[in-house]
Amino acid sequence: MEISNYFFTILTILLFISHANPTSASKVPQTYTSFIKKSCNTTTYPTLCVKTLYPYASTVKTNSIRLCNAALLVAIQSTGNCSTTVLKLASGKNISRPDASALKNCIGDLKDAVYELRQTVSAMRHLRDADKEFQWDNAKTYASAAITDAETCIDEVSDRRVNQNVMNKIRDCVSGVEKHISNALSLINHLY
Ligand SMILES: *[C@@H]1O[C@H](CO)[C@@H](O)[C@H](O)[C@H]1NC(C)=O
Ligand SMILES: *[C@@H]1O[C@H](CO)[C@@H](O)[C@H](O)[C@H]1NC(C)=O
Ligand SMILES: *[C@@H]1O[C@H](CO)[C@@H](O)[C@H](O)[C@H]1NC(C)=O
């Protein structure tokens, strides 16, 4: 069940991407871009929200659930990107073995975050079911858990007092991840 659910989620995301060819904003009806602006206005990082979601305007149209899914997709991508960044830092020549081990724990936390975000996407697919309230609560819980995972990564690396240069790079990318997830969560919170 877990495995098939996982693949179904991936499939959903792939289908979503294949329909979501980012188009230049000028070709998109203003109704769609206004919808994104208005929806992003309720998030903690509205400028980032608008910038990252505009490319999905023609797919999202004025559908709030699709907008949430686009935001979740961006959050998943950003978490994956950050994971790659941390992996590069962890395998750098300039890093001590204990520091590298703290970074690997951080990568584990980011993987957990991606898992929670995929669970969020799964819950979002069931919002038209009879147990809508339950699924909506689940989506919020999973997205919050993903933020906690990202915070755990930072805590772990801070506790190790890894070299400042490495620390700053990790802080930058993880704080980006947290902003994207936080925006997705705001959009989910404002769905109904
Ligand atoms: C965003 O919110 C502010 C304050 O609530 C409001 O003044 C502004 O008109 C809103 N912008 C959009 C695009 O909805
Ligand atoms: C993730 O990385 C890819 C490839 O570098 C880039 O195109 C994409 O914009 C990044 N996405 C986010 C959300 O950071
Ligand atoms: C390697 O570590 C030293 C000391 O922490 C630092 O000054 C230097 O900038 C690092 N080099 C690279 C390539 O990160």
PDB file of C-alpha atoms and ligand atoms in Angstrom:
ATOM      1  CA  MET A   1       0.000   0.000   0.000  1.00  0.00           C
ATOM      2  CA  GLU A   2       2.727   2.400   1.056  1.00  0.00           C
ATOM      3  CA  ILE A   3       4.784   1.660  -2.061  1.00  0.00           C
ATOM      4  CA  SER A   4       1.925   1.917  -4.550  1.00  0.00           C
ATOM      5  CA  ASN A   5       0.800   5.106  -2.872  1.00  0.00           C
ATOM      6  CA  TYR A   6       4.308   6.472  -3.295  1.00  0.00           C
ATOM      7  CA  PHE A   7       4.411   5.696  -6.995  1.00  0.00           C
ATOM      8  CA  PHE A   8       0.969   7.103  -7.532  1.00  0.00           C
ATOM      9  CA  THR A   9       2.142  10.318  -5.940  1.00  0.00           C
ATOM     10  CA  ILE A  10       5.179  10.467  -8.205  1.00  0.00           C
ATOM     11  CA  LEU A  11       2.938   9.812 -11.182  1.00  0.00           C
ATOM     12  CA  THR A  12       0.617  12.622 -10.117  1.00  0.00           C
ATOM     13  CA  ILE A  13       3.533  14.978  -9.816  1.00  0.00           C
ATOM     14  CA  LEU A  14       4.934  13.958 -13.198  1.00  0.00           C
ATOM     15  CA  LEU A  15       1.553  14.418 -14.834  1.00  0.00           C
ATOM     16  CA  PHE A  16       1.276  17.758 -13.149  1.00  0.00           C
ATOM     17  CA  ILE A  17       4.687  18.848 -14.424  1.00  0.00           C
ATOM     18  CA  SER A  18       3.976  17.666 -17.953  1.00  0.00           C
ATOM     19  CA  HIS A  19       0.833  19.818 -17.999  1.00  0.00           C
ATOM     20  CA  ALA A  20       2.554  22.712 -16.348  1.00  0.00           C
ATOM     21  CA  ASN A  21       4.879  23.975 -19.026  1.00  0.00           C
ATOM     22  CA  PRO A  22       5.867  27.299 -17.582  1.00  0.00           C
ATOM     23  CA  THR A  23       4.745  29.917 -20.086  1.00  0.00           C
ATOM     24  CA  SER A  24       5.644  33.557 -20.261  1.00  0.00           C
ATOM     25  CA  ALA A  25       3.367  35.592 -18.010  1.00  0.00           C
ATOM     26  CA  SER A  26       2.298  37.883 -20.849  1.00  0.00           C
ATOM     27  CA  LYS A  27       0.356  35.081 -22.601  1.00  0.00           C
ATOM     28  CA  VAL A  28      -1.535  34.182 -19.444  1.00  0.00           C
ATOM     29  CA  PRO A  29      -4.941  35.831 -18.842  1.00  0.00           C
ATOM     30  CA  GLN A  30      -4.764  38.455 -16.157  1.00  0.00           C
ATOM     31  CA  THR A  31      -7.500  36.677 -14.194  1.00  0.00           C
ATOM     32  CA  TYR A  32      -5.026  33.853 -13.551  1.00  0.00           C
ATOM     33  CA  THR A  33      -2.098  36.024 -12.497  1.00  0.00           C
ATOM     34  CA  SER A  34      -4.382  38.149 -10.303  1.00  0.00           C
ATOM     35  CA  PHE A  35      -5.636  34.984  -8.652  1.00  0.00           C
ATOM     36  CA  ILE A  36      -2.050  34.024  -7.771  1.00  0.00           C
ATOM     37  CA  LYS A  37      -1.283  37.526  -6.466  1.00  0.00           C
ATOM     38  CA  LYS A  38      -4.403  37.583  -4.338  1.00  0.00           C
ATOM     39  CA  SER A  39      -3.855  34.073  -2.959  1.00  0.00           C
ATOM     40  CA  CYS A  40      -0.159  34.719  -2.249  1.00  0.00           C
ATOM     41  CA  ASN A  41      -1.125  37.835  -0.325  1.00  0.00           C
ATOM     42  CA  THR A  42      -2.186  35.619   2.593  1.00  0.00           C
ATOM     43  CA  THR A  43       1.189  33.852   2.790  1.00  0.00           C
ATOM     44  CA  THR A  44       4.203  34.751   4.940  1.00  0.00           C
ATOM     45  CA  TYR A  45       6.475  35.326   1.924  1.00  0.00           C
ATOM     46  CA  PRO A  46       4.176  36.791  -0.746  1.00  0.00           C
ATOM     47  CA  THR A  47       6.912  37.962  -3.137  1.00  0.00           C
ATOM     48  CA  LEU A  48       8.557  34.543  -3.208  1.00  0.00           C
ATOM     49  CA  CYS A  49       5.119  32.952  -3.554  1.00  0.00           C
ATOM     50  CA  VAL A  50       4.183  35.038  -6.602  1.00  0.00           C
ATOM     51  CA  LYS A  51       7.590  34.604  -8.236  1.00  0.00           C
ATOM     52  CA  THR A  52       7.628  30.809  -7.893  1.00  0.00           C
ATOM     53  CA  LEU A  53       3.955  30.228  -8.754  1.00  0.00           C
ATOM     54  CA  TYR A  54       3.543  32.553 -11.765  1.00  0.00           C
ATOM     55  CA  PRO A  55       5.037  29.920 -14.095  1.00  0.00           C
ATOM     56  CA  TYR A  56       2.095  27.660 -13.165  1.00  0.00           C
ATOM     57  CA  ALA A  57      -0.603  30.280 -13.804  1.00  0.00           C
ATOM     58  CA  SER A  58      -1.921  28.683 -16.992  1.00  0.00           C
ATOM     59  CA  THR A  59      -2.284  25.293 -15.266  1.00  0.00           C
ATOM     60  CA  VAL A  60      -3.660  26.600 -11.997  1.00  0.00           C
ATOM     61  CA  LYS A  61      -6.140  29.010 -13.617  1.00  0.00           C
ATOM     62  CA  THR A  62      -8.277  30.026 -10.602  1.00  0.00           C
ATOM     63  CA  ASN A  63      -8.297  26.665  -8.858  1.00  0.00           C
ATOM     64  CA  SER A  64      -7.106  26.891  -5.235  1.00  0.00           C
ATOM     65  CA  ILE A  65      -6.337  23.191  -4.916  1.00  0.00           C
ATOM     66  CA  ARG A  66      -4.141  23.300  -8.013  1.00  0.00           C
ATOM     67  CA  LEU A  67      -2.411  26.343  -6.616  1.00  0.00           C
ATOM     68  CA  CYS A  68      -1.631  24.412  -3.413  1.00  0.00           C
ATOM     69  CA  ASN A  69      -0.326  21.509  -5.474  1.00  0.00           C
ATOM     70  CA  ALA A  70       1.935  23.821  -7.481  1.00  0.00           C
ATOM     71  CA  ALA A  71       3.252  25.302  -4.212  1.00  0.00           C
ATOM     72  CA  LEU A  72       3.871  21.784  -2.868  1.00  0.00           C
ATOM     73  CA  LEU A  73       5.680  20.844  -6.067  1.00  0.00           C
ATOM     74  CA  VAL A  74       7.939  23.898  -5.724  1.00  0.00           C
ATOM     75  CA  ALA A  75       8.559  23.005  -2.060  1.00  0.00           C
ATOM     76  CA  ILE A  76       9.502  19.427  -3.005  1.00  0.00           C
ATOM     77  CA  GLN A  77      11.870  20.680  -5.737  1.00  0.00           C
ATOM     78  CA  SER A  78      13.468  23.183  -3.412  1.00  0.00           C
ATOM     79  CA  THR A  79      13.975  20.534  -0.716  1.00  0.00           C
ATOM     80  CA  GLY A  80      15.564  18.206  -3.273  1.00  0.00           C
ATOM     81  CA  ASN A  81      17.840  21.008  -4.476  1.00  0.00           C
ATOM     82  CA  CYS A  82      18.891  21.804  -0.919  1.00  0.00           C
ATOM     83  CA  SER A  83      19.579  18.148  -0.251  1.00  0.00           C
ATOM     84  CA  THR A  84      21.920  18.101  -3.263  1.00  0.00           C
ATOM     85  CA  THR A  85      23.691  21.225  -1.977  1.00  0.00           C
ATOM     86  CA  VAL A  86      24.226  19.692   1.475  1.00  0.00           C
ATOM     87  CA  LEU A  87      25.442  16.448  -0.092  1.00  0.00           C
ATOM     88  CA  LYS A  88      28.066  18.377  -2.076  1.00  0.00           C
ATOM     89  CA  LEU A  89      29.186  20.141   1.116  1.00  0.00           C
ATOM     90  CA  ALA A  90      29.323  16.830   2.998  1.00  0.00           C
ATOM     91  CA  SER A  91      31.568  15.250   0.380  1.00  0.00           C
ATOM     92  CA  GLY A  92      33.871  18.283   0.143  1.00  0.00           C
ATOM     93  CA  LYS A  93      37.554  17.725   0.923  1.00  0.00           C
ATOM     94  CA  ASN A  94      37.511  20.551   3.408  1.00  0.00           C
ATOM     95  CA  ILE A  95      35.178  18.948   5.887  1.00  0.00           C
ATOM     96  CA  SER A  96      35.912  17.006   9.060  1.00  0.00           C
ATOM     97  CA  ARG A  97      34.473  13.542   9.490  1.00  0.00           C
ATOM     98  CA  PRO A  98      32.168  14.503  12.418  1.00  0.00           C
ATOM     99  CA  ASP A  99      30.935  17.545  10.486  1.00  0.00           C
ATOM    100  CA  ALA A 100      30.236  15.384   7.444  1.00  0.00           C
ATOM    101  CA  SER A 101      28.265  13.053   9.667  1.00  0.00           C
ATOM    102  CA  ALA A 102      26.120  15.959  10.969  1.00  0.00           C
ATOM    103  CA  LEU A 103      25.503  16.986   7.363  1.00  0.00           C
ATOM    104  CA  LYS A 104      24.405  13.463   6.482  1.00  0.00           C
ATOM    105  CA  ASN A 105      21.884  13.594   9.344  1.00  0.00           C
ATOM    106  CA  CYS A 106      20.632  16.853   7.868  1.00  0.00           C
ATOM    107  CA  ILE A 107      20.205  15.171   4.479  1.00  0.00           C
ATOM    108  CA  GLY A 108      18.162  12.479   6.259  1.00  0.00           C
ATOM    109  CA  ASP A 109      15.934  15.208   7.728  1.00  0.00           C
ATOM    110  CA  LEU A 110      15.427  16.760   4.287  1.00  0.00           C
ATOM    111  CA  LYS A 111      14.477  13.345   2.902  1.00  0.00           C
ATOM    112  CA  ASP A 112      11.919  13.064   5.713  1.00  0.00           C
ATOM    113  CA  ALA A 113      10.616  16.489   4.712  1.00  0.00           C
ATOM    114  CA  VAL A 114      10.138  15.337   1.108  1.00  0.00           C
ATOM    115  CA  TYR A 115       8.290  12.267   2.399  1.00  0.00           C
ATOM    116  CA  GLU A 116       5.954  14.478   4.480  1.00  0.00           C
ATOM    117  CA  LEU A 117       5.377  16.775   1.486  1.00  0.00           C
ATOM    118  CA  ARG A 118       4.432  13.786  -0.654  1.00  0.00           C
ATOM    119  CA  GLN A 119       2.016  12.701   2.067  1.00  0.00           C
ATOM    120  CA  THR A 120       0.588  16.220   1.899  1.00  0.00           C
ATOM    121  CA  VAL A 121       0.075  15.858  -1.863  1.00  0.00           C
ATOM    122  CA  SER A 122      -1.663  12.502  -1.247  1.00  0.00           C
ATOM    123  CA  ALA A 123      -4.001  14.010   1.345  1.00  0.00           C
ATOM    124  CA  MET A 124      -4.808  16.877  -1.048  1.00  0.00           C
ATOM    125  CA  ARG A 125      -5.986  14.346  -3.622  1.00  0.00           C
ATOM    126  CA  HIS A 126      -8.730  13.235  -1.215  1.00  0.00           C
ATOM    127  CA  LEU A 127     -10.274  16.624  -0.522  1.00  0.00           C
ATOM    128  CA  ARG A 128     -13.370  15.696  -2.497  1.00  0.00           C
ATOM    129  CA  ASP A 129     -13.930  12.547  -0.454  1.00  0.00           C
ATOM    130  CA  ALA A 130     -16.561  12.229   2.279  1.00  0.00           C
ATOM    131  CA  ASP A 131     -13.864  12.618   4.952  1.00  0.00           C
ATOM    132  CA  LYS A 132     -12.698  15.946   3.518  1.00  0.00           C
ATOM    133  CA  GLU A 133     -12.162  17.612   6.922  1.00  0.00           C
ATOM    134  CA  PHE A 134      -9.980  14.700   8.043  1.00  0.00           C
ATOM    135  CA  GLN A 135      -7.912  14.838   4.833  1.00  0.00           C
ATOM    136  CA  TRP A 136      -7.545  18.601   5.061  1.00  0.00           C
ATOM    137  CA  ASP A 137      -6.282  18.253   8.654  1.00  0.00           C
ATOM    138  CA  ASN A 138      -3.872  15.557   7.496  1.00  0.00           C
ATOM    139  CA  ALA A 139      -2.514  17.797   4.747  1.00  0.00           C
ATOM    140  CA  LYS A 140      -1.854  20.577   7.287  1.00  0.00           C
ATOM    141  CA  THR A 141      -0.250  18.151   9.753  1.00  0.00           C
ATOM    142  CA  TYR A 142       2.068  16.674   7.115  1.00  0.00           C
ATOM    143  CA  ALA A 143       3.124  20.089   5.801  1.00  0.00           C
ATOM    144  CA  SER A 144       3.860  21.291   9.364  1.00  0.00           C
ATOM    145  CA  ALA A 145       5.885  18.137   9.983  1.00  0.00           C
ATOM    146  CA  ALA A 146       7.949  18.930   6.875  1.00  0.00           C
ATOM    147  CA  ILE A 147       8.834  22.350   8.353  1.00  0.00           C
ATOM    148  CA  THR A 148       9.846  20.669  11.619  1.00  0.00           C
ATOM    149  CA  ASP A 149      12.111  18.281   9.676  1.00  0.00           C
ATOM    150  CA  ALA A 150      13.868  21.213   8.004  1.00  0.00           C
ATOM    151  CA  GLU A 151      14.316  22.882  11.412  1.00  0.00           C
ATOM    152  CA  THR A 152      15.777  19.671  12.806  1.00  0.00           C
ATOM    153  CA  CYS A 153      18.416  19.749  10.071  1.00  0.00           C
ATOM    154  CA  ILE A 154      19.489  23.257  11.109  1.00  0.00           C
ATOM    155  CA  ASP A 155      19.539  22.287  14.807  1.00  0.00           C
ATOM    156  CA  GLU A 156      21.678  19.265  14.090  1.00  0.00           C
ATOM    157  CA  VAL A 157      24.229  21.200  12.078  1.00  0.00           C
ATOM    158  CA  SER A 158      24.257  24.119  14.576  1.00  0.00           C
ATOM    159  CA  ASP A 159      24.881  21.742  17.487  1.00  0.00           C
ATOM    160  CA  ARG A 160      27.977  20.404  15.724  1.00  0.00           C
ATOM    161  CA  ARG A 161      29.317  23.961  15.250  1.00  0.00           C
ATOM    162  CA  VAL A 162      30.443  23.083  11.721  1.00  0.00           C
ATOM    163  CA  ASN A 163      32.657  25.589   9.920  1.00  0.00           C
ATOM    164  CA  GLN A 164      30.965  28.944   9.434  1.00  0.00           C
ATOM    165  CA  ASN A 165      31.198  28.919   5.678  1.00  0.00           C
ATOM    166  CA  VAL A 166      29.431  25.566   5.446  1.00  0.00           C
ATOM    167  CA  MET A 167      26.924  26.607   8.122  1.00  0.00           C
ATOM    168  CA  ASN A 168      25.940  29.736   6.173  1.00  0.00           C
ATOM    169  CA  LYS A 169      25.376  27.785   2.968  1.00  0.00           C
ATOM    170  CA  ILE A 170      23.179  25.275   4.780  1.00  0.00           C
ATOM    171  CA  ARG A 171      21.226  28.015   6.554  1.00  0.00           C
ATOM    172  CA  ASP A 172      20.570  29.754   3.224  1.00  0.00           C
ATOM    173  CA  CYS A 173      19.259  26.710   1.458  1.00  0.00           C
ATOM    174  CA  VAL A 174      17.264  25.315   4.384  1.00  0.00           C
ATOM    175  CA  SER A 175      15.666  28.677   5.132  1.00  0.00           C
ATOM    176  CA  GLY A 176      14.609  28.792   1.462  1.00  0.00           C
ATOM    177  CA  VAL A 177      13.044  25.351   1.890  1.00  0.00           C
ATOM    178  CA  GLU A 178      11.196  26.482   5.015  1.00  0.00           C
ATOM    179  CA  LYS A 179       9.825  29.546   3.209  1.00  0.00           C
ATOM    180  CA  HIS A 180       8.506  27.458   0.308  1.00  0.00           C
ATOM    181  CA  ILE A 181       6.870  24.941   2.661  1.00  0.00           C
ATOM    182  CA  SER A 182       5.477  27.712   4.844  1.00  0.00           C
ATOM    183  CA  ASN A 183       3.878  29.345   1.782  1.00  0.00           C
ATOM    184  CA  ALA A 184       2.351  26.035   0.697  1.00  0.00           C
ATOM    185  CA  LEU A 185       0.990  25.543   4.208  1.00  0.00           C
ATOM    186  CA  SER A 186      -0.545  29.057   4.252  1.00  0.00           C
ATOM    187  CA  LEU A 187      -2.284  28.359   0.945  1.00  0.00           C
ATOM    188  CA  ILE A 188      -3.593  25.048   2.313  1.00  0.00           C
ATOM    189  CA  ASN A 189      -4.786  26.754   5.522  1.00  0.00           C
ATOM    190  CA  HIS A 190      -6.751  29.295   3.458  1.00  0.00           C
ATOM    191  CA  LEU A 191      -8.390  26.722   1.169  1.00  0.00           C
ATOM    192  CA  TYR A 192     -11.808  26.827   2.862  1.00  0.00           C
TER     193      TYR A 192
HETATM  194  C1  LIG B   1      -2.938  42.332  -0.070  1.00  0.00           C
HETATM  195  O1  LIG B   1      -3.325  42.622   1.258  1.00  0.00           O
HETATM  196  C2  LIG B   1      -3.282  43.989   1.589  1.00  0.00           C
HETATM  197  C3  LIG B   1      -3.578  44.125   3.078  1.00  0.00           C
HETATM  198  O2  LIG B   1      -4.507  43.205   3.535  1.00  0.00           O
HETATM  199  C4  LIG B   1      -4.262  44.757   0.701  1.00  0.00           C
HETATM  200  O3  LIG B   1      -4.213  46.132   1.002  1.00  0.00           O
HETATM  201  C5  LIG B   1      -3.883  44.536  -0.765  1.00  0.00           C
HETATM  202  O4  LIG B   1      -4.822  45.162  -1.607  1.00  0.00           O
HETATM  203  C6  LIG B   1      -3.844  43.065  -1.062  1.00  0.00           C
HETATM  204  N1  LIG B   1      -3.352  42.848  -2.419  1.00  0.00           N
HETATM  205  C7  LIG B   1      -3.932  42.003  -3.280  1.00  0.00           C
HETATM  206  C8  LIG B   1      -3.288  41.858  -4.611  1.00  0.00           C
HETATM  207  O5  LIG B   1      -4.952  41.371  -3.005  1.00  0.00           O
HETATM  208  C1  LIG B   2      15.926  23.346  -8.345  1.00  0.00           C
HETATM  209  O1  LIG B   2      17.045  23.181  -9.163  1.00  0.00           O
HETATM  210  C2  LIG B   2      16.725  23.193 -10.568  1.00  0.00           C
HETATM  211  C3  LIG B   2      17.999  22.820 -11.333  1.00  0.00           C
HETATM  212  O2  LIG B   2      19.091  23.548 -10.870  1.00  0.00           O
HETATM  213  C4  LIG B   2      16.207  24.578 -10.933  1.00  0.00           C
HETATM  214  O3  LIG B   2      15.871  24.628 -12.300  1.00  0.00           O
HETATM  215  C5  LIG B   2      14.955  24.862 -10.108  1.00  0.00           C
HETATM  216  O4  LIG B   2      14.502  26.183 -10.330  1.00  0.00           O
HETATM  217  C6  LIG B   2      15.235  24.689  -8.622  1.00  0.00           C
HETATM  218  N1  LIG B   2      13.949  24.779  -7.949  1.00  0.00           N
HETATM  219  C7  LIG B   2      13.795  25.393  -6.766  1.00  0.00           C
HETATM  220  C8  LIG B   2      12.406  25.490  -6.258  1.00  0.00           C
HETATM  221  O5  LIG B   2      14.714  25.811  -6.108  1.00  0.00           O
HETATM  222  C1  LIG B   3      38.152  25.304   4.204  1.00  0.00           C
HETATM  223  O1  LIG B   3      38.069  25.525   5.602  1.00  0.00           O
HETATM  224  C2  LIG B   3      38.767  26.685   6.049  1.00  0.00           C
HETATM  225  C3  LIG B   3      38.708  26.756   7.549  1.00  0.00           C
HETATM  226  O2  LIG B   3      37.455  26.413   8.070  1.00  0.00           O
HETATM  227  C4  LIG B   3      38.141  27.919   5.371  1.00  0.00           C
HETATM  228  O3  LIG B   3      38.821  29.075   5.775  1.00  0.00           O
HETATM  229  C5  LIG B   3      38.204  27.751   3.853  1.00  0.00           C
HETATM  230  O4  LIG B   3      37.517  28.838   3.236  1.00  0.00           O
HETATM  231  C6  LIG B   3      37.547  26.450   3.432  1.00  0.00           C
HETATM  232  N1  LIG B   3      37.723  26.241   1.987  1.00  0.00           N
HETATM  233  C7  LIG B   3      36.706  25.938   1.189  1.00  0.00           C
HETATM  234  C8  LIG B   3      37.042  25.686  -0.241  1.00  0.00           C
HETATM  235  O5  LIG B   3      35.550  25.849   1.582  1.00  0.00           O
END
